[in-house]
Coordinates of C-alpha atoms in Angstrom, one line a residue:
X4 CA 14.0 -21.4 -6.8
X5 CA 13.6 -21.4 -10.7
X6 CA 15.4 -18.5 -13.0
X7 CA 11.6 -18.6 -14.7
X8 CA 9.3 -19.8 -12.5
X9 CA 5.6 -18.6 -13.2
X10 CA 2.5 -18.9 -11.5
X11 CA -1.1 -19.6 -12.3
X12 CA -4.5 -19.1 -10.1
X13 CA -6.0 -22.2 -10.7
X14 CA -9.7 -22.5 -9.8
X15 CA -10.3 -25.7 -11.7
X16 CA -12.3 -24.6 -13.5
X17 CA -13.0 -24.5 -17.3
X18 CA -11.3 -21.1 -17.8
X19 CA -7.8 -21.7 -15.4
X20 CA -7.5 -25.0 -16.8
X21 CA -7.9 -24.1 -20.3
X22 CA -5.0 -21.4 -19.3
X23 CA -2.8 -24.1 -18.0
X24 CA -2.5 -26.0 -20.9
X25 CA -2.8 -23.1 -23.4
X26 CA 0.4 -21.8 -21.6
X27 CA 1.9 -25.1 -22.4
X28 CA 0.8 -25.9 -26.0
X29 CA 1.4 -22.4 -27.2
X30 CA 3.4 -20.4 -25.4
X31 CA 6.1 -23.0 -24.1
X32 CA 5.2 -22.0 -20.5
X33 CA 4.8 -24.8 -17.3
X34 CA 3.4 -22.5 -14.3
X35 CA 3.3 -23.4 -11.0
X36 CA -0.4 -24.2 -10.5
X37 CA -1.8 -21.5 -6.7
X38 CA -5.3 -23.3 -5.4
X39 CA -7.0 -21.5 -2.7
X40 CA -9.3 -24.0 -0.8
X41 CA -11.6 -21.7 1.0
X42 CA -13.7 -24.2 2.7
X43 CA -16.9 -22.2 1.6
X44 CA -18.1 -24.9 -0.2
X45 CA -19.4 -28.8 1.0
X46 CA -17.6 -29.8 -2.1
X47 CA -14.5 -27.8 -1.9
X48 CA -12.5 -30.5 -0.6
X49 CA -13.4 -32.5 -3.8
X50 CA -12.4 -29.6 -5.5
X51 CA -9.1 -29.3 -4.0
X52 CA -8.7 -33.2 -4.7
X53 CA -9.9 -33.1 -8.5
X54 CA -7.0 -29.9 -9.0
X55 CA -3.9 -32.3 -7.1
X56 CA -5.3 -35.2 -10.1
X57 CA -5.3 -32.1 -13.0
X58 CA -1.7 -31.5 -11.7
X59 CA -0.4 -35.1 -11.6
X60 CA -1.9 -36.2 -14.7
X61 CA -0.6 -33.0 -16.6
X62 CA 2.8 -32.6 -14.5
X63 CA 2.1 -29.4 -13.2
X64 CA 4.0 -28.7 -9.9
X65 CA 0.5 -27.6 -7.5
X66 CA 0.3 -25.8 -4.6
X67 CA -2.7 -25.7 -1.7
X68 CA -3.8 -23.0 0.4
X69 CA -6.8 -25.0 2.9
X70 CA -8.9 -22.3 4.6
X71 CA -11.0 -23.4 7.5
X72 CA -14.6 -21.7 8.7
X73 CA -12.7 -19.8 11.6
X74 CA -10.5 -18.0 8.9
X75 CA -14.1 -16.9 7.4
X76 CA -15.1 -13.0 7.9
X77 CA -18.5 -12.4 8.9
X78 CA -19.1 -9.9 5.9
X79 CA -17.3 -9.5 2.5
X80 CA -16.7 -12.9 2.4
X81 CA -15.8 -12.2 -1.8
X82 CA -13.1 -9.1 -0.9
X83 CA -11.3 -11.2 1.8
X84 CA -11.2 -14.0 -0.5
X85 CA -9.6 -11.9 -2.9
X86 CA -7.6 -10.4 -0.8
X87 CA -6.5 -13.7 1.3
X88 CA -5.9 -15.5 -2.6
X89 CA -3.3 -12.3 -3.5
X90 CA -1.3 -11.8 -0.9
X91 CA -0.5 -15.7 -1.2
X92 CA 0.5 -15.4 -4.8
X93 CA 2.3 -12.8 -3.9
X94 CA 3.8 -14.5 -0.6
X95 CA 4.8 -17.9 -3.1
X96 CA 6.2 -15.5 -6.3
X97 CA 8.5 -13.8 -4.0
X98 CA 9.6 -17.8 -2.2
X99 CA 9.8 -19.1 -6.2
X100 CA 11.5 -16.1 -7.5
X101 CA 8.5 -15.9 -10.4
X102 CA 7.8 -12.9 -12.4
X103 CA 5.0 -13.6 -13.7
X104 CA 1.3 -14.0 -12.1
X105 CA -1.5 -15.7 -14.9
X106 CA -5.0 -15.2 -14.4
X107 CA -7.3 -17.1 -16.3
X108 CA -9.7 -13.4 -16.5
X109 CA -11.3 -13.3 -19.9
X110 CA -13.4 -10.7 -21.9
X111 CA -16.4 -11.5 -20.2
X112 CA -14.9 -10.8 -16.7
X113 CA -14.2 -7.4 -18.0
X114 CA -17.7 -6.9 -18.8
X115 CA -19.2 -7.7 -15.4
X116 CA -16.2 -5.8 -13.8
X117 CA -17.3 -2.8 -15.9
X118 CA -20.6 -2.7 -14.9
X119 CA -20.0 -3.5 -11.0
X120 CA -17.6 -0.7 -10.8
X121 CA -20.1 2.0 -12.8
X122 CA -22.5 1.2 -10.0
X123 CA -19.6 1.9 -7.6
X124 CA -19.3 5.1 -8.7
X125 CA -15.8 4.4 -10.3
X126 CA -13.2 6.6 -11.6
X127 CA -11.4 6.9 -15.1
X128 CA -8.6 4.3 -14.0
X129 CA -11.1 2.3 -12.1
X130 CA -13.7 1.6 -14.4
X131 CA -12.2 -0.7 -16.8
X132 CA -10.8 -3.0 -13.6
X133 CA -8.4 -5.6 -14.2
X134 CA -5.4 -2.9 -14.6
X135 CA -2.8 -4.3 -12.4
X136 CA 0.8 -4.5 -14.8
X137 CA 1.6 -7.1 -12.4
X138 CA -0.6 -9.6 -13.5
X139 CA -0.7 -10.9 -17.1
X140 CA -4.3 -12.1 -18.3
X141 CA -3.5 -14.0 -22.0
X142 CA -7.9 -14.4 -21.9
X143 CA -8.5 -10.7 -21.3
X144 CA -9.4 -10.4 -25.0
X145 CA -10.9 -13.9 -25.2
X146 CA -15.2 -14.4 -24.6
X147 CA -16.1 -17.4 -22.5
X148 CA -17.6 -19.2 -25.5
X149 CA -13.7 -19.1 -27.3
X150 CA -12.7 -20.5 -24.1
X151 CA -15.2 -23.4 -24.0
X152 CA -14.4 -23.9 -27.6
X153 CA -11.2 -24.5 -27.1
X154 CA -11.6 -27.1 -24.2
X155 CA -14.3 -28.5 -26.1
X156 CA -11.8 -29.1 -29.4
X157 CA -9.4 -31.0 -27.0
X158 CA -11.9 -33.1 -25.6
X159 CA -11.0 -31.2 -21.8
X160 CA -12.3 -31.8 -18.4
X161 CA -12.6 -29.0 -15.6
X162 CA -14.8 -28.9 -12.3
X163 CA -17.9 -26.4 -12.3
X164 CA -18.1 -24.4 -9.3
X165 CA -21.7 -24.1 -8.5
X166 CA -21.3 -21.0 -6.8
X167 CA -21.3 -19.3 -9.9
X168 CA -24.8 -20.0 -10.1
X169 CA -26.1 -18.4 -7.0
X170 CA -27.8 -14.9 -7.3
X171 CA -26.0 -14.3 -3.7
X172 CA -23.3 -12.5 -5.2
X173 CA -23.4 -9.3 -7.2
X174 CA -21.1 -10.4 -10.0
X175 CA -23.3 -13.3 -10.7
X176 CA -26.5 -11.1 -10.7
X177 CA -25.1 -8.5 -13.5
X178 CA -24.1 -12.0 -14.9
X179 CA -27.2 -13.8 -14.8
X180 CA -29.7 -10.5 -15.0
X181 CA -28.4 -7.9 -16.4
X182 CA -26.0 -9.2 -19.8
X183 CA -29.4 -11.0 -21.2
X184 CA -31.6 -7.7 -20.5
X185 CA -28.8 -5.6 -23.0
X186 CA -28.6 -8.7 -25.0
X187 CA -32.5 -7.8 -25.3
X188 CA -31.4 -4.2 -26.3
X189 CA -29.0 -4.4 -28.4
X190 CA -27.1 -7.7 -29.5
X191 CA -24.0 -5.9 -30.3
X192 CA -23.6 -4.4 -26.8
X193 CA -20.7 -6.4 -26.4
X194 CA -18.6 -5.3 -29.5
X195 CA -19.5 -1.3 -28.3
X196 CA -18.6 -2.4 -24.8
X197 CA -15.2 -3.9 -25.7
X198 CA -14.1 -0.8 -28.0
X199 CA -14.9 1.5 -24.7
X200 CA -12.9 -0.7 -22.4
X201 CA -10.0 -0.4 -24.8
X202 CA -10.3 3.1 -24.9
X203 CA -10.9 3.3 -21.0
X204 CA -7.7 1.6 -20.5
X205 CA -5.7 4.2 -23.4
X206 CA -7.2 7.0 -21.7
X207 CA -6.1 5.2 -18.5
X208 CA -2.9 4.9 -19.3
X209 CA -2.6 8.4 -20.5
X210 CA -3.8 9.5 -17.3
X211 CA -0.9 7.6 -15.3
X212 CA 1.7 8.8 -17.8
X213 CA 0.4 12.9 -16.9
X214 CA 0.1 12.1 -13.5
X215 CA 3.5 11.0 -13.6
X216 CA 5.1 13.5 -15.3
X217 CA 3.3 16.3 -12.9
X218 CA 5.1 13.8 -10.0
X219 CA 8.6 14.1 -11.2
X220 CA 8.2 17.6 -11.4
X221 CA 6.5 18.5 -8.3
X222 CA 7.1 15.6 -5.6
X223 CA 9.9 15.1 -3.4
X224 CA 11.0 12.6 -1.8
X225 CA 13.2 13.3 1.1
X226 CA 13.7 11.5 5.0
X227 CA 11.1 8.9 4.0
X228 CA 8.3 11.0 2.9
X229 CA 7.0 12.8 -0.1
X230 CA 6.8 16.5 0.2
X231 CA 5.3 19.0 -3.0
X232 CA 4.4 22.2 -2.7
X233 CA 1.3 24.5 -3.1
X234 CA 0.5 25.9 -7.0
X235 CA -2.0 27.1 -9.3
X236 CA -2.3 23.3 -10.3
X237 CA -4.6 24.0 -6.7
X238 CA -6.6 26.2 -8.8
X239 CA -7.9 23.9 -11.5
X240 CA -11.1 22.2 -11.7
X241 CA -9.4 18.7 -11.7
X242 CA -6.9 19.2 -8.6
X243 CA -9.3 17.1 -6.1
X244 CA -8.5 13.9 -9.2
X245 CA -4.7 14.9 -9.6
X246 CA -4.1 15.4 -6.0
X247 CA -6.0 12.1 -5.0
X248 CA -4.3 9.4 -7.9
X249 CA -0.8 10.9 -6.5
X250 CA -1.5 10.0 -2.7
X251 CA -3.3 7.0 -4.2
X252 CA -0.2 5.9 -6.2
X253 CA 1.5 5.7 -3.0
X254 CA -0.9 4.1 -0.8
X255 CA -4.4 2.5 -2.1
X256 CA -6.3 3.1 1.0
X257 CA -7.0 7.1 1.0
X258 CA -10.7 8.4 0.5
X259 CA -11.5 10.5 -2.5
X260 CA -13.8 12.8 -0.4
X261 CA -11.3 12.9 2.5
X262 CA -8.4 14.1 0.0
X263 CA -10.8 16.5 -1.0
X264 CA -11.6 17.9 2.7
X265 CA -7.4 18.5 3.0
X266 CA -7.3 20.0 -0.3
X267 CA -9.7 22.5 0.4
X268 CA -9.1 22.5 4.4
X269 CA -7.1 24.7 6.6
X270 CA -3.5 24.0 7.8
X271 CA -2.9 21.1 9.4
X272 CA -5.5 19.2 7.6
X273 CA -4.4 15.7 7.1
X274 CA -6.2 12.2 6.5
X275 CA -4.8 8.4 6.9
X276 CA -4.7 5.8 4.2
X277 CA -3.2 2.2 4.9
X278 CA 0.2 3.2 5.8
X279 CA 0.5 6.5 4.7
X280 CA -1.0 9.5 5.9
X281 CA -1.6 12.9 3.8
X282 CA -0.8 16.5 5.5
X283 CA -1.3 19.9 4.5
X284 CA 1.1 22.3 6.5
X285 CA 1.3 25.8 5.5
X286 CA 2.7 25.9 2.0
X287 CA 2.8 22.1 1.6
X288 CA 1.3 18.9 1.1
X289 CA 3.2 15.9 2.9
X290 CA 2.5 12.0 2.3
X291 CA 4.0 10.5 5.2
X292 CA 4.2 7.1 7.0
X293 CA 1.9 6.2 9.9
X294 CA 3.7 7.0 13.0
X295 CA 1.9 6.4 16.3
X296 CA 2.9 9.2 19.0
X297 CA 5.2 7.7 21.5
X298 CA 3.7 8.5 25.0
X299 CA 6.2 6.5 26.6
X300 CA 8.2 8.5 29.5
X301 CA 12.6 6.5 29.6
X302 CA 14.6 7.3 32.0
X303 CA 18.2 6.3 31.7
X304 CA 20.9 6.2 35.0
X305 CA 23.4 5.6 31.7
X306 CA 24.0 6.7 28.3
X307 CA 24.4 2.8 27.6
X308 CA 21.0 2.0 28.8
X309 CA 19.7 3.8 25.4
X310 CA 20.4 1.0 23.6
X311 CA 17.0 -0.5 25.1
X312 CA 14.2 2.1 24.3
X313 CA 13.5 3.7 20.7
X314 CA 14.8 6.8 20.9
X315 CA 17.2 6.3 18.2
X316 CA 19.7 8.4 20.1
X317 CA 23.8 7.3 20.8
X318 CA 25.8 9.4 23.4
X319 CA 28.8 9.1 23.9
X320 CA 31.9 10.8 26.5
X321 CA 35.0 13.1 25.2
X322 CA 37.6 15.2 26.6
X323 CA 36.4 18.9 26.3
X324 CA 39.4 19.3 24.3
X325 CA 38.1 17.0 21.8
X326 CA 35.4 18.9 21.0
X327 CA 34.9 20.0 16.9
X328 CA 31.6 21.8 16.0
X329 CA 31.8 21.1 13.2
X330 CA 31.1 17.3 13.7
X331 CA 28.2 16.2 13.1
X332 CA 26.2 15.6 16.1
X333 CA 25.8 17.4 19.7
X334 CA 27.7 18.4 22.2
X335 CA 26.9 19.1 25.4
X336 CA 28.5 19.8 28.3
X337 CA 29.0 16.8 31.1
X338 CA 28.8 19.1 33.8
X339 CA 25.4 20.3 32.9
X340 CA 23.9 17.0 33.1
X341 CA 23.5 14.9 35.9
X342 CA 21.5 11.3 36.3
X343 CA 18.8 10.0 35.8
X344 CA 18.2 11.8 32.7
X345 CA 14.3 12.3 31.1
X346 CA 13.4 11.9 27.8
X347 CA 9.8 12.4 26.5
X348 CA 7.3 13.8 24.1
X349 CA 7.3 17.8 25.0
X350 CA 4.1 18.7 26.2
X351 CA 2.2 22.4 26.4
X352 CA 3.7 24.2 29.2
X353 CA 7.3 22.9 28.6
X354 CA 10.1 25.9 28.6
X355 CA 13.6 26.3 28.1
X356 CA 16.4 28.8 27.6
X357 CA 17.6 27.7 24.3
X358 CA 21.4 28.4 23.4
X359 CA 22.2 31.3 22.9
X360 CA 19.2 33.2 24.5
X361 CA 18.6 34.8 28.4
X362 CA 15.2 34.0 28.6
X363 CA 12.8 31.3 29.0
X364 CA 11.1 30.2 25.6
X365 CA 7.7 27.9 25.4
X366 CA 9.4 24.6 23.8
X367 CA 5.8 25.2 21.6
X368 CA 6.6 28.7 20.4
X369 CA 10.4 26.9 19.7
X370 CA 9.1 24.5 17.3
X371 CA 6.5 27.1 15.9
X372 CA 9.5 29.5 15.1
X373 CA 11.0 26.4 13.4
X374 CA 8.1 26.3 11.0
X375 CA 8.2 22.7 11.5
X376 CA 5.2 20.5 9.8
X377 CA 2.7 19.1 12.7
X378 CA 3.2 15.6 11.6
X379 CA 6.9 16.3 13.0
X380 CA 6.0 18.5 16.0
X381 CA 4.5 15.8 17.8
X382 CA 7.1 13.6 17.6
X383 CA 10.0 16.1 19.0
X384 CA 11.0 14.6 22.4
X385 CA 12.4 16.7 24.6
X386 CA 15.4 15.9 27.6
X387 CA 15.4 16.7 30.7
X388 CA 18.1 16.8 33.6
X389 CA 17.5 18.1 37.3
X390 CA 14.2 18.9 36.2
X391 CA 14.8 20.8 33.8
X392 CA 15.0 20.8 29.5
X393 CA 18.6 20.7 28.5
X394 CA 17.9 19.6 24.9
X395 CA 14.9 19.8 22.5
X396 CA 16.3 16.9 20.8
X397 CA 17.4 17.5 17.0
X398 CA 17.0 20.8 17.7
X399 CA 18.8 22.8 20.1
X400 CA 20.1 22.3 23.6
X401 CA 19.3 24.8 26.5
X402 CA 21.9 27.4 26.9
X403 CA 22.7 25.7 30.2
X404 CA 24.2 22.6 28.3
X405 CA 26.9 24.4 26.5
X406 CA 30.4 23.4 26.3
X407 CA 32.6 26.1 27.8
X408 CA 36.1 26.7 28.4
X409 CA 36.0 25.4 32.0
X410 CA 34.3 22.2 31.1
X411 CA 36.4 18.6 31.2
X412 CA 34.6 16.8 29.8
X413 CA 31.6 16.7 27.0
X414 CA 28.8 14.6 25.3
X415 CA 28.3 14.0 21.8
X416 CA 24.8 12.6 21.0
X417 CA 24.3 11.3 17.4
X418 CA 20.6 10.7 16.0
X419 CA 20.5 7.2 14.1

């Protein structure tokens, strides 16, 4: 692992390989070289074998990824590759310790990404692409014909991918079609479309920097979710964008319209990004992580056999005289419970006599009195003893599992 390691998508061609050595000769800078053989291509194994010579001839340290056709999706072969090519940059910065990812993007990327993304229907933030802090792009500002320039000057070979020829792909049609029609229009297009990029990304910027700020005020994060609460920020024109880049900024994969439909629909709304799901719950909004609803039934003949089910629950035996309320934790009283012991999710139709009360109480109009969020109602489990509820876990126990005076002995049950 190297203090400094840093590492460069390498492609082979003209503009990676004119990044390679322009991180050498100017910048003092020897990345590790990332190549992704897909296996898309007849000649892709050639490729592969041309970037090992690049490497040994110009002491680059190179690494392979080789792809075969049973990796291949059947659609969106360009997104997977993209997404397949990331994650393993990401997978070898984190094994080399590297900061720093290069891309070999230039200014003319930009202006493709610009115009794919307008015909997507992009946002503000979205627009401009290429906006990841994590990557550093020394070309973003550099046209393909300063890049070809400088190879040209230092007499450089690269490989030509002759995919990036084909009319198959959208990038290569706005490419190929639509850059010579404005170059028809207007000549300068490109100058115009570079100031508006620049601003795109200010105004970007400016955007994350409010967003943020209305975050630290507002959001909270507390047991492993975000909470913020209702306001007349609800009331503005813009609260479908604000609310939908602060759910974004924790997970990527939440829908624009389906942030809107919580924003505007009733209690207990909620929608599922990657990981993360958003909630609306009374007087709240709550980003929370995915958490399938355990359906599972455990029955224990031991306090010890907890250890193998995820309940997250440790119980333990005292003297009653050992008892302090004050502990954290609950007692209960040994007497009152009797093996095999239940636990499961509570289910409509479930009742108790909570502590403290004579009657029976719907374990639903329990948790409802508890003003609980629904994300966290239907994960309450419930135990049960003799057939009956003894203890709406993390909650309260039945008034049947008290300690009293006559007891012996008693049960402390932690939550982990």
């Amino acid at each position: 692992m190297s203090k400094n390691a840093t590492i460069l998508g390498f492609s082979g061609g003209v503009d990676s390989v004119v990044l390679a050595l322009y991180l050498v000769e100017v910048r003092g800078i020897r990345p590790h070289l990332l190549h992704v053989n897909y296996g898309l291509r007849p000649e892709s194994n050639e490729d592969e074998q041309w970037c090992r010579w690049f490497a040994e001839e110009h002491r680059f340290k190179l690494r392979v990824l080789r792809l075969s056709k049973e990796d291949h999706p059947k659609k969106n072969i360009q997104n997977w590759a993209r997404k397949v090519r990331y994650q393993w940059f990401a997978d070898v910065a984190e094994e080399l310790g590297a900061k720093t990812l290069y891309t070999a993007h230039h200014l003319d990327d930009r202006y493709e990404t610009f115009f794919m993304n307008a015909l997507r229907g992009s946002g503000l933030q979205a627009l401009p692409g290429m906006t990841n802090s994590a990557i550093e792009r020394p070309f973003k500002n550099w046209t393909k014909s300063e890049i070809l320039q400088w190879a040209e000057q230092r007499e450089i070979n690269w490989r030509e991918d002759a995919s990036n020829a084909t009319l198959k792909y959208t990038r290569n049609k706005v490419r190929h079609q639509l850059l010579p029609v404005l170059d028809q229009v207007d000549h300068r297009w490109r100058g115009g479309l570079r100031k508006t990029l620049n601003n795109l990304e200010q105004d970007g910027a400016l955007l994350r920097a409010l967003v943020g700020e209305f975050k630290k005020k507002h959001l909270v994060f507390e047991h492993g979710e975000f909470t913020f609460a209702f306001g007349d920020w609800m009331e503005r024109n813009y609260a479908l964008n604000l609310l939908y880049h602060v759910v974004r900024d924790v997970d990527q994969g939440f829908s624009f319209e389906e942030v809107g439909h919580v924003l505007v629909g009733d209690s207990s709304q909620r929608t599922q990004g990657k990981q993360w799901e958003l909630i609306k719950d009374r007087k709240h909004f709550y980003i929370s992580p995915i958490r399938a609803i355990d359906k599972e039934v455990y029955i224990v003949n031991s306090w010890a056999e907890l250890v193998q089910f995820p309940i997250g629950l440790e119980v333990s035996e005292h003297p009653a005289s050992a008892v302090n309320f004050n502990e954290p934790g609950q007692w209960m009283s040994a007497a009152a419970i009797s093996f095999p012991v239940q636990f499961r999710k509570w289910k409509p139709g479930d009742a108790f006599i909570p502590l403290g009360m004579r009657g029976m109480k719907k374990v639903a109009d329990f948790l409802n009195d508890l003003r609980l969020p629904i994300h966290h109602k239907e994960h309450v489990v419930v135990m049960i003893s003799g057939g009956e509820i003894l203890w709406v876990v993390g909650h309260r126990i039945a008034d049947k599992a008290r300690v009293v005076e006559s007891d012996s002995k008693a049960y402390l049950a932690l939550l982990k």
